[in-house]
Amino acid sequence: MAATPRFRKDAVADQKTPADQNTPAEQNTPAERSTTPEPDPAAEPGTAADQDGTPAEAGRKHPVDETLPPLRMFTSGLQHVAAMYAGVVAPPMIVGPAVGLTAKETAFLMGASLFTAGVATLLQTLGFWRIGARLPFVNGVSFAGVTPMIAIGKDRGHEGIAVIFGAIIVASVLGFVLAPYFCKLVRFFPPVVTGTVITLIGVSLLPVAFNWTQGGNAAAADYGSTTNITMAAVTLVIVLALRKLLRGFLQQIAILLGLVIGTLIAIPVGITDFGALGDAGLVGFPTPFHFGAPQFEIAAIVSMCIVMLVCMTESTADMLALGKIVGRPADERTIEGGLRADTLGSALSPFFNGFMCSAFAQNIGLVAMTKVRSRFVVAAGGVILVVLGLVPVAASVIALVPLPVLGGAGIVLFGSVAASGIQTLAAAALEKGENALIVAAAVGVGLIPIAAPDFYHAFPEDLLVVLDSGISTGCVVAILLNLAFNHLGRAPDQESSEPPHTIADEVPREPMAVPVTR
């Protein structure tokens, strides 16, 4: 019996919503997948053998594999960069000062993060062998690692950065090895777990924004001054107003525009420092191991391994959702390739002074809104990120932003991460079983380091690296309680009767995006 072509011209033309793109007739059942010949990993996606083993219509590529005219490719790729730029440079801006780096060194760290985010994005979109999801999947520095990295390297300078990089390398290699097995464990990471973790990420970062709002340096004479707090409030209002009034591409970059306007207002106020810009070179390469050879400490490695599991969970959820949006459902093979690209990109990042990389959900929302599904558009965005990383003066421009201005935007940026987690929890069926109890306990434990920073002061110092991260502890509690209440002691048929990938039913939206009523 001849195989039915996967994509019909009229079906492609009629696609309007993610739900329309994945009717039962278009999806392979597990039985069908098992009888479908496995495609050659070296085969080019979108040709005769597509990624899930079904042939594409003769002479027509899947929209994911289509290339656009050069100008549209560039502008669409630039839009993805604009949507993620603030998220990429924010973690090094937080970690750099916390570990004791100078403004110039922090600017270098930001440039390196842009460069490595571009490399990781190219691995995901273009891929090779069994590496890469080959979807319009954007990778950047993960927020999940910020709090643990601060705990690892706080006030240790270059040594702290070296320990962070060593822990990331080990955790990434371990994640690469586990990728083929992790993709089979999706059912143990439902929305009740991922939603809790994403919420804790946002809530854990909000104190950083509050510190920026006051000036960033508690020893400074103007820390918490009315000038600093007023500038933060003005920036917050500007960002919210831009988000409300603008449309399309400009709305996507409302946070960046708010930072620019806030910085311009701050110049006559006298809180803008141009020092880092004057010291930056026009062109430069992120020197491998600029801060010294990586160092390996057990406690730091354990902490970053937990972060890696969190990142792999987030990326898996995002791939499932993105597969629905673009009309190419993400099967285990796709998820495995995506996780390998995540972990390989994260393993390579420390060599060029970058941090752990994972999926950026806001860009998935951008794909859903623009309907531009080509992975080559996102690859163009990856090239732009690499170029920006090779121009230090471009990264130094971001360092001009006064911390109070950044704090005002940070409230929105970090708060939107927490809102995304809450949105995911809305799909977690909290009214069923003990799901509400799981969230309550995990969030409660995760908030301990925020609400009571000295709570674990009597514990061994090595344990504090993990315990002082509310994200890590909250994630562990959520996973263990989900296993205890929703898996252990249940009959196999009860577990199998539940949808294994319920997280895919909740499509991640760009932070601050207004839900569209269809």
Short mmCIF file of C-alpha atoms in Angstrom, two decimals, residues 2-494:
data_model
loop_
_atom_site.label_atom_id
_atom_site.label_comp_id
_atom_site.label_asym_id
_atom_site.label_seq_id
_atom_site.Cartn_x
_atom_site.Cartn_y
_atom_site.Cartn_z
CA ALA A 2 1.47 3.34 -1.02
CA ALA A 3 2.24 5.77 1.75
CA THR A 4 -0.05 8.78 1.91
CA PRO A 5 1.81 12.04 1.27
CA ARG A 6 2.22 13.88 4.52
CA PHE A 7 1.64 17.40 3.26
CA ARG A 8 -1.04 18.39 0.74
CA LYS A 9 -0.97 21.75 -1.00
CA ASP A 10 -4.48 22.56 0.11
CA ALA A 11 -3.72 21.44 3.66
CA VAL A 12 -0.67 23.70 3.88
CA ALA A 13 -2.65 26.62 2.51
CA ASP A 14 -5.51 26.08 4.92
CA GLN A 15 -3.45 25.87 8.12
CA LYS A 16 -4.63 28.55 10.53
CA THR A 17 -4.19 27.39 14.09
CA PRO A 18 -1.87 24.97 15.87
CA ALA A 19 -4.86 22.73 16.48
CA ASP A 20 -5.70 22.68 12.77
CA GLN A 21 -2.18 21.61 11.94
CA ASN A 22 -2.32 18.38 13.90
CA THR A 23 -5.50 16.51 13.09
CA PRO A 24 -5.49 12.82 13.92
CA ALA A 25 -5.22 11.94 10.25
CA GLU A 26 -1.92 13.81 9.96
CA GLN A 27 -0.21 12.32 12.98
CA ASN A 28 1.51 8.97 13.02
CA THR A 29 0.32 6.65 15.73
CA PRO A 30 2.95 4.77 17.77
CA ALA A 31 2.17 1.64 15.74
CA GLU A 32 2.67 3.50 12.47
CA ARG A 33 5.99 4.90 13.65
CA SER A 34 7.23 1.49 14.59
CA THR A 35 6.60 0.17 11.07
CA THR A 36 7.99 3.21 9.27
CA PRO A 37 11.55 2.73 8.02
CA GLU A 38 13.99 4.83 10.02
CA PRO A 39 15.38 7.66 7.89
CA ASP A 40 19.04 7.99 7.13
CA PRO A 41 20.44 10.46 9.70
CA ALA A 42 22.61 11.93 6.99
CA ALA A 43 19.60 12.66 4.78
CA GLU A 44 18.83 16.33 4.30
CA PRO A 45 15.60 17.31 6.09
CA GLY A 46 12.77 18.27 3.78
CA THR A 47 13.92 16.08 0.89
CA ALA A 48 12.52 12.68 -0.06
CA ALA A 49 12.82 11.40 3.49
CA ASP A 50 11.46 13.80 6.03
CA GLN A 51 12.47 13.72 9.69
CA ASP A 52 9.66 11.50 10.86
CA GLY A 53 10.21 9.04 8.05
CA THR A 54 7.24 10.04 5.88
CA PRO A 55 7.86 11.36 2.37
CA ALA A 56 7.07 14.98 1.62
CA GLU A 57 4.99 15.86 -1.42
CA ALA A 58 7.06 15.62 -4.57
CA GLY A 59 8.62 18.93 -5.54
CA ARG A 60 7.44 20.78 -2.43
CA LYS A 61 9.34 21.35 0.79
CA HIS A 62 7.77 21.52 4.20
CA PRO A 63 7.45 25.17 5.35
CA VAL A 64 10.05 24.41 8.05
CA ASP A 65 12.62 23.64 5.32
CA GLU A 66 11.78 26.51 2.99
CA THR A 67 14.19 29.38 2.39
CA LEU A 68 12.98 32.96 2.00
CA PRO A 69 14.31 35.85 -0.12
CA PRO A 70 17.53 37.26 1.40
CA LEU A 71 16.04 40.54 2.65
CA ARG A 72 13.06 38.86 4.29
CA MET A 73 15.36 36.19 5.71
CA PHE A 74 17.54 38.87 7.32
CA THR A 75 14.73 41.02 8.70
CA SER A 76 12.84 38.01 10.07
CA GLY A 77 16.04 36.68 11.63
CA LEU A 78 16.75 40.10 13.13
CA GLN A 79 13.27 40.07 14.66
CA HIS A 80 14.11 36.82 16.46
CA VAL A 81 17.35 38.39 17.73
CA ALA A 82 15.42 41.43 18.95
CA ALA A 83 12.95 39.21 20.79
CA MET A 84 15.71 37.33 22.62
CA TYR A 85 18.56 39.88 22.90
CA ALA A 86 17.66 41.17 26.35
CA GLY A 87 17.24 37.61 27.62
CA VAL A 88 20.69 36.61 26.35
CA VAL A 89 22.64 39.50 27.87
CA ALA A 90 20.71 39.60 31.16
CA PRO A 91 22.30 36.48 32.78
CA PRO A 92 25.92 37.63 32.25
CA MET A 93 24.90 41.11 33.43
CA ILE A 94 23.64 39.48 36.64
CA VAL A 95 26.43 36.96 37.17
CA GLY A 96 29.37 39.21 36.20
CA PRO A 97 29.00 41.82 38.98
CA ALA A 98 27.92 39.13 41.48
CA VAL A 99 31.20 37.21 41.10
CA GLY A 100 33.25 40.41 41.18
CA LEU A 101 33.98 41.15 37.51
CA THR A 102 34.62 44.69 36.30
CA ALA A 103 32.31 46.49 33.87
CA LYS A 104 34.72 45.75 31.01
CA GLU A 105 34.91 42.04 31.92
CA THR A 106 31.12 41.87 32.22
CA ALA A 107 30.81 43.40 28.74
CA PHE A 108 33.21 40.73 27.45
CA LEU A 109 31.02 38.07 29.09
CA MET A 110 27.94 39.48 27.35
CA GLY A 111 29.65 39.41 23.96
CA ALA A 112 30.70 35.81 24.56
CA SER A 113 27.12 34.88 25.49
CA LEU A 114 25.83 36.37 22.22
CA PHE A 115 28.45 34.42 20.27
CA THR A 116 27.73 31.08 21.96
CA ALA A 117 23.94 31.60 21.71
CA GLY A 118 24.41 32.01 17.96
CA VAL A 119 26.47 28.83 17.74
CA ALA A 120 23.90 26.86 19.77
CA THR A 121 21.06 28.19 17.59
CA LEU A 122 22.87 27.09 14.42
CA LEU A 123 23.36 23.62 15.92
CA GLN A 124 19.60 23.41 16.54
CA THR A 125 18.34 24.76 13.24
CA LEU A 126 20.87 23.34 10.76
CA GLY A 127 22.18 20.38 12.72
CA PHE A 128 24.35 17.47 11.63
CA TRP A 129 24.25 13.72 12.16
CA ARG A 130 21.72 13.12 14.98
CA ILE A 131 22.30 16.54 16.52
CA GLY A 132 19.72 19.30 16.17
CA ALA A 133 15.91 19.41 16.18
CA ARG A 134 16.00 21.05 12.71
CA LEU A 135 13.09 23.25 13.74
CA PRO A 136 12.93 27.07 14.05
CA PHE A 137 14.28 26.63 17.57
CA VAL A 138 16.22 29.47 19.23
CA ASN A 139 18.82 28.79 21.91
CA GLY A 140 20.29 31.25 24.37
CA VAL A 141 21.68 31.57 27.88
CA SER A 142 19.33 29.90 30.34
CA PHE A 143 17.90 31.89 33.25
CA ALA A 144 17.67 28.65 35.22
CA GLY A 145 21.41 28.69 35.92
CA VAL A 146 21.67 32.29 37.14
CA THR A 147 20.94 31.77 40.82
CA PRO A 148 23.09 28.61 41.19
CA MET A 149 25.97 30.29 39.31
CA ILE A 150 25.82 33.28 41.66
CA ALA A 151 25.91 30.90 44.62
CA ILE A 152 28.93 29.11 43.11
CA GLY A 153 31.03 32.13 42.17
CA LYS A 154 29.88 34.94 44.46
CA ASP A 155 32.78 37.33 45.15
CA ARG A 156 35.34 34.81 43.86
CA GLY A 157 36.25 36.73 40.71
CA HIS A 158 37.99 34.81 37.94
CA GLU A 159 38.21 31.70 40.11
CA GLY A 160 34.43 31.71 40.54
CA ILE A 161 33.90 31.96 36.77
CA ALA A 162 36.37 29.10 36.21
CA VAL A 163 34.45 26.89 38.67
CA ILE A 164 31.15 27.78 36.98
CA PHE A 165 32.56 26.87 33.56
CA GLY A 166 33.96 23.56 34.83
CA ALA A 167 30.58 22.61 36.31
CA ILE A 168 28.77 23.53 33.07
CA ILE A 169 31.11 21.38 30.98
CA VAL A 170 30.60 18.29 33.15
CA ALA A 171 26.82 18.79 33.38
CA SER A 172 26.56 19.31 29.61
CA VAL A 173 28.55 16.19 28.74
CA LEU A 174 26.36 14.20 31.12
CA GLY A 175 23.25 15.70 29.49
CA PHE A 176 24.53 14.77 26.02
CA VAL A 177 24.96 11.16 27.13
CA LEU A 178 21.51 11.09 28.75
CA ALA A 179 19.66 12.70 25.81
CA PRO A 180 18.58 9.40 24.15
CA TYR A 181 17.13 8.21 27.45
CA PHE A 182 15.77 11.51 28.73
CA CYS A 183 13.52 11.94 25.68
CA LYS A 184 11.69 8.77 26.77
CA LEU A 185 10.95 10.18 30.25
CA VAL A 186 8.70 13.04 29.18
CA ARG A 187 5.71 11.60 31.04
CA PHE A 188 7.48 12.23 34.34
CA PHE A 189 7.66 15.97 33.60
CA PRO A 190 4.06 17.14 33.20
CA PRO A 191 2.96 20.81 33.47
CA VAL A 192 2.74 20.52 37.26
CA VAL A 193 6.55 20.11 37.34
CA THR A 194 7.64 22.35 34.48
CA GLY A 195 5.19 25.09 35.46
CA THR A 196 6.48 25.08 39.03
CA VAL A 197 10.08 25.30 37.90
CA ILE A 198 9.49 28.12 35.40
CA THR A 199 7.53 30.06 38.03
CA LEU A 200 10.39 29.69 40.51
CA ILE A 201 12.87 30.90 37.89
CA GLY A 202 10.99 34.16 37.50
CA VAL A 203 10.31 34.67 41.21
CA SER A 204 13.94 33.88 42.13
CA LEU A 205 15.20 36.54 39.72
CA LEU A 206 12.86 39.33 40.85
CA PRO A 207 15.06 40.24 43.87
CA VAL A 208 17.86 40.88 41.36
CA ALA A 209 15.63 43.40 39.56
CA PHE A 210 14.78 45.05 42.90
CA ASN A 211 18.50 45.37 43.70
CA TRP A 212 19.15 46.92 40.29
CA THR A 213 16.28 49.33 40.88
CA GLN A 214 18.05 50.66 43.97
CA GLY A 215 21.38 51.02 42.16
CA GLY A 216 22.99 47.59 42.39
CA ASN A 217 25.69 48.44 44.92
CA ALA A 218 24.50 48.46 48.54
CA ALA A 219 27.71 50.25 49.62
CA ALA A 220 27.11 53.20 47.27
CA ALA A 221 25.91 56.49 48.71
CA ASP A 222 22.96 56.68 46.29
CA TYR A 223 21.77 53.11 46.86
CA GLY A 224 17.98 53.17 47.15
CA SER A 225 17.82 56.91 46.41
CA THR A 226 14.66 58.48 45.05
CA THR A 227 16.54 59.23 41.81
CA ASN A 228 17.35 55.56 41.20
CA ILE A 229 13.90 54.29 42.09
CA THR A 230 12.21 57.02 40.04
CA MET A 231 14.31 56.12 36.98
CA ALA A 232 13.31 52.47 37.42
CA ALA A 233 9.64 53.44 37.69
CA VAL A 234 9.86 55.65 34.59
CA THR A 235 11.44 52.80 32.61
CA LEU A 236 8.78 50.36 33.81
CA VAL A 237 6.00 52.72 32.70
CA ILE A 238 7.71 53.28 29.32
CA VAL A 239 7.98 49.53 28.68
CA LEU A 240 4.34 48.93 29.59
CA ALA A 241 3.18 51.86 27.47
CA LEU A 242 5.19 50.73 24.46
CA ARG A 243 3.85 47.23 24.82
CA LYS A 244 0.31 48.58 24.89
CA LEU A 245 0.61 51.12 22.06
CA LEU A 246 2.94 49.45 19.57
CA ARG A 247 2.12 46.62 17.19
CA GLY A 248 4.00 43.93 15.31
CA PHE A 249 7.77 44.02 15.29
CA LEU A 250 8.04 47.13 17.46
CA GLN A 251 5.83 45.53 20.08
CA GLN A 252 8.18 42.55 20.15
CA ILE A 253 11.11 44.79 21.08
CA ALA A 254 9.25 46.96 23.61
CA ILE A 255 11.70 46.02 26.37
CA LEU A 256 14.71 46.96 24.26
CA LEU A 257 13.09 50.24 23.24
CA GLY A 258 12.30 50.92 26.89
CA LEU A 259 15.94 50.37 27.82
CA VAL A 260 17.08 52.77 25.08
CA ILE A 261 14.62 55.49 26.04
CA GLY A 262 15.32 55.03 29.75
CA THR A 263 19.08 55.28 29.14
CA LEU A 264 18.66 58.47 27.11
CA ILE A 265 16.60 59.99 29.94
CA ALA A 266 19.24 58.89 32.47
CA ILE A 267 22.08 60.73 30.68
CA PRO A 268 21.07 64.24 31.84
CA VAL A 269 20.19 62.77 35.25
CA GLY A 270 23.86 61.77 35.56
CA ILE A 271 23.66 58.03 36.28
CA THR A 272 25.04 56.74 32.96
CA ASP A 273 28.64 55.43 32.87
CA PHE A 274 30.41 55.54 29.47
CA GLY A 275 33.61 53.90 30.76
CA ALA A 276 33.02 50.42 29.36
CA LEU A 277 32.23 51.77 25.89
CA GLY A 278 35.51 53.67 25.71
CA ASP A 279 37.58 50.58 26.53
CA ALA A 280 35.85 48.24 24.07
CA GLY A 281 37.40 47.24 20.76
CA LEU A 282 35.58 47.37 17.46
CA VAL A 283 36.29 43.74 16.58
CA GLY A 284 37.37 40.89 18.81
CA PHE A 285 37.09 37.15 19.29
CA PRO A 286 36.01 35.64 22.64
CA THR A 287 39.41 34.25 23.66
CA PRO A 288 39.06 30.63 24.80
CA PHE A 289 39.14 30.37 28.61
CA HIS A 290 39.68 34.11 29.00
CA PHE A 291 39.13 33.83 32.76
CA GLY A 292 41.39 30.82 33.24
CA ALA A 293 41.20 27.05 32.83
CA PRO A 294 37.97 25.46 34.12
CA GLN A 295 38.02 24.17 37.68
CA PHE A 296 35.94 21.27 38.94
CA GLU A 297 34.23 21.23 42.34
CA ILE A 298 31.80 18.45 43.26
CA ALA A 299 29.13 20.67 44.84
CA ALA A 300 29.14 23.06 41.88
CA ILE A 301 28.87 20.15 39.44
CA VAL A 302 25.90 18.68 41.31
CA SER A 303 24.14 22.04 41.29
CA MET A 304 24.67 22.56 37.54
CA CYS A 305 23.59 18.97 36.79
CA ILE A 306 20.25 19.80 38.39
CA VAL A 307 20.08 22.95 36.27
CA MET A 308 20.85 20.86 33.18
CA LEU A 309 17.91 18.57 33.95
CA VAL A 310 15.70 21.65 34.31
CA CYS A 311 16.93 22.99 30.96
CA MET A 312 16.37 19.64 29.25
CA THR A 313 12.84 19.56 30.65
CA GLU A 314 12.10 23.08 29.39
CA SER A 315 13.56 22.34 25.96
CA THR A 316 11.55 19.13 25.64
CA ALA A 317 8.33 20.98 26.46
CA ASP A 318 9.19 23.74 24.00
CA MET A 319 9.98 21.29 21.19
CA LEU A 320 6.65 19.53 21.68
CA ALA A 321 4.81 22.85 21.49
CA LEU A 322 6.85 24.17 18.55
CA GLY A 323 6.29 20.95 16.60
CA LYS A 324 2.55 21.55 16.83
CA ILE A 325 2.86 25.17 15.74
CA VAL A 326 4.91 24.44 12.61
CA GLY A 327 3.01 21.30 11.61
CA ARG A 328 5.90 18.90 12.17
CA PRO A 329 5.13 17.05 15.43
CA ALA A 330 8.23 16.45 17.53
CA ASP A 331 8.75 12.72 18.02
CA GLU A 332 11.39 11.08 20.21
CA ARG A 333 13.95 11.30 17.41
CA THR A 334 13.43 15.05 17.09
CA ILE A 335 13.55 15.60 20.84
CA GLU A 336 16.72 13.52 21.13
CA GLY A 337 18.42 15.60 18.42
CA GLY A 338 17.25 18.82 20.04
CA LEU A 339 18.53 17.82 23.46
CA ARG A 340 21.87 16.80 21.97
CA ALA A 341 22.17 20.22 20.32
CA ASP A 342 21.27 21.90 23.63
CA THR A 343 23.85 19.97 25.58
CA LEU A 344 26.57 20.14 22.92
CA GLY A 345 26.08 23.90 22.64
CA SER A 346 26.25 24.18 26.43
CA ALA A 347 29.44 22.07 26.55
CA LEU A 348 31.12 24.27 23.93
CA SER A 349 29.99 27.57 25.51
CA PRO A 350 32.48 27.63 28.42
CA PHE A 351 35.38 27.26 25.98
CA PHE A 352 34.35 30.65 24.60
CA ASN A 353 33.32 32.09 28.01
CA GLY A 354 29.59 31.48 27.61
CA PHE A 355 27.03 29.88 29.91
CA MET A 356 24.54 27.02 29.63
CA CYS A 357 22.15 27.30 26.67
CA SER A 358 18.53 26.23 26.38
CA ALA A 359 15.34 27.07 24.47
CA PHE A 360 13.84 30.57 24.41
CA ALA A 361 10.06 30.25 24.68
CA GLN A 362 9.45 33.86 23.60
CA ASN A 363 10.74 33.00 20.13
CA ILE A 364 8.27 30.12 19.89
CA GLY A 365 5.54 32.66 20.50
CA LEU A 366 7.04 34.79 17.74
CA VAL A 367 6.84 31.86 15.30
CA ALA A 368 3.17 31.35 16.23
CA MET A 369 2.30 35.02 15.70
CA THR A 370 4.26 35.69 12.50
CA LYS A 371 3.49 32.29 10.88
CA VAL A 372 7.07 32.28 9.53
CA ARG A 373 8.02 28.65 10.10
CA SER A 374 11.32 28.40 8.22
CA ARG A 375 14.19 27.12 10.33
CA PHE A 376 16.58 28.99 8.04
CA VAL A 377 15.12 32.29 9.26
CA VAL A 378 16.14 31.36 12.81
CA ALA A 379 19.51 30.19 11.47
CA ALA A 380 19.95 33.69 10.01
CA GLY A 381 19.25 35.02 13.49
CA GLY A 382 21.96 32.70 14.81
CA VAL A 383 24.45 34.17 12.32
CA ILE A 384 23.50 37.70 13.47
CA LEU A 385 24.14 36.67 17.10
CA VAL A 386 27.57 35.31 16.18
CA VAL A 387 28.44 38.58 14.40
CA LEU A 388 27.29 40.65 17.39
CA GLY A 389 29.43 38.49 19.65
CA LEU A 390 32.46 39.27 17.51
CA VAL A 391 31.94 43.04 17.87
CA PRO A 392 32.73 43.90 21.52
CA VAL A 393 31.62 47.50 21.15
CA ALA A 394 28.10 46.25 20.36
CA ALA A 395 27.99 44.32 23.63
CA SER A 396 29.48 47.31 25.49
CA VAL A 397 26.61 49.49 24.35
CA ILE A 398 24.35 47.37 26.55
CA ALA A 399 26.66 48.11 29.49
CA LEU A 400 25.70 51.79 29.12
CA VAL A 401 22.26 50.99 30.53
CA PRO A 402 22.17 52.22 34.15
CA LEU A 403 21.21 49.55 36.64
CA PRO A 404 18.07 51.41 37.82
CA VAL A 405 16.86 51.54 34.20
CA LEU A 406 17.66 47.85 33.79
CA GLY A 407 15.85 47.16 37.06
CA GLY A 408 12.65 48.77 35.82
CA ALA A 409 12.69 46.63 32.68
CA GLY A 410 13.86 43.63 34.70
CA ILE A 411 10.68 43.67 36.76
CA VAL A 412 8.74 43.10 33.56
CA LEU A 413 11.28 40.68 32.07
CA PHE A 414 11.59 38.44 35.13
CA GLY A 415 7.94 38.81 36.07
CA SER A 416 6.96 37.61 32.60
CA VAL A 417 9.02 34.45 33.16
CA ALA A 418 7.03 33.78 36.33
CA ALA A 419 3.82 34.53 34.42
CA SER A 420 4.81 31.94 31.81
CA GLY A 421 5.17 29.40 34.60
CA ILE A 422 1.75 30.28 35.98
CA GLN A 423 0.33 29.94 32.48
CA THR A 424 1.81 26.45 32.27
CA LEU A 425 0.35 25.57 35.67
CA ALA A 426 -3.07 26.50 34.29
CA ALA A 427 -2.79 23.34 32.17
CA ALA A 428 -1.68 21.22 35.13
CA ALA A 429 -5.17 20.16 36.35
CA LEU A 430 -4.50 21.39 39.89
CA GLU A 431 -8.01 20.36 40.90
CA LYS A 432 -7.13 16.68 40.36
CA GLY A 433 -5.36 14.43 42.83
CA GLU A 434 -2.55 16.04 44.79
CA ASN A 435 -1.27 18.36 42.05
CA ALA A 436 -2.06 21.48 44.06
CA LEU A 437 -0.15 20.00 47.01
CA ILE A 438 2.85 19.30 44.75
CA VAL A 439 2.94 22.93 43.61
CA ALA A 440 2.43 24.24 47.13
CA ALA A 441 5.28 22.21 48.62
CA ALA A 442 7.70 22.80 45.73
CA VAL A 443 7.07 26.56 45.59
CA GLY A 444 7.28 26.80 49.38
CA VAL A 445 10.65 25.06 49.51
CA GLY A 446 11.87 26.99 46.48
CA LEU A 447 11.06 30.33 48.11
CA ILE A 448 13.10 29.62 51.26
CA PRO A 449 16.39 31.09 49.91
CA ILE A 450 14.49 34.22 48.82
CA ALA A 451 12.33 34.78 51.90
CA ALA A 452 14.95 33.64 54.45
CA PRO A 453 18.45 33.87 52.91
CA ASP A 454 20.16 32.60 56.09
CA PHE A 455 17.81 29.65 56.56
CA TYR A 456 20.50 27.04 55.75
CA HIS A 457 23.40 28.82 57.48
CA ALA A 458 24.17 25.80 59.73
CA PHE A 459 24.50 23.37 56.78
CA PRO A 460 27.86 22.36 55.25
CA GLU A 461 29.16 24.91 52.77
CA ASP A 462 29.22 22.40 49.90
CA LEU A 463 25.47 21.78 50.30
CA LEU A 464 24.71 25.50 50.26
CA VAL A 465 25.54 25.65 46.54
CA VAL A 466 22.43 23.54 45.92
CA LEU A 467 20.26 24.62 48.86
CA ASP A 468 20.74 28.34 48.21
CA SER A 469 19.17 27.89 44.78
CA GLY A 470 15.41 27.92 45.11
CA ILE A 471 15.14 26.75 41.51
CA SER A 472 17.20 23.61 42.16
CA THR A 473 15.51 22.67 45.43
CA GLY A 474 12.03 23.45 44.11
CA CYS A 475 12.66 21.36 41.00
CA VAL A 476 13.83 18.35 43.03
CA VAL A 477 10.80 18.56 45.33
CA ALA A 478 8.38 18.88 42.38
CA ILE A 479 9.85 15.87 40.57
CA LEU A 480 9.92 13.64 43.66
CA LEU A 481 6.38 14.55 44.74
CA ASN A 482 5.05 14.07 41.22
CA LEU A 483 6.57 10.60 41.19
CA ALA A 484 5.19 9.81 44.65
CA PHE A 485 1.64 11.03 44.04
CA ASN A 486 1.12 10.49 40.32
CA HIS A 487 3.22 7.43 39.43
CA LEU A 488 4.27 5.18 42.31
CA GLY A 489 1.64 2.68 43.39
CA ARG A 490 -0.55 3.22 40.33
CA ALA A 491 -1.52 0.47 37.94
CA PRO A 492 0.33 0.54 34.60
CA ASP A 493 -2.94 0.90 32.69
CA GLN A 494 -3.81 3.99 34.75
#
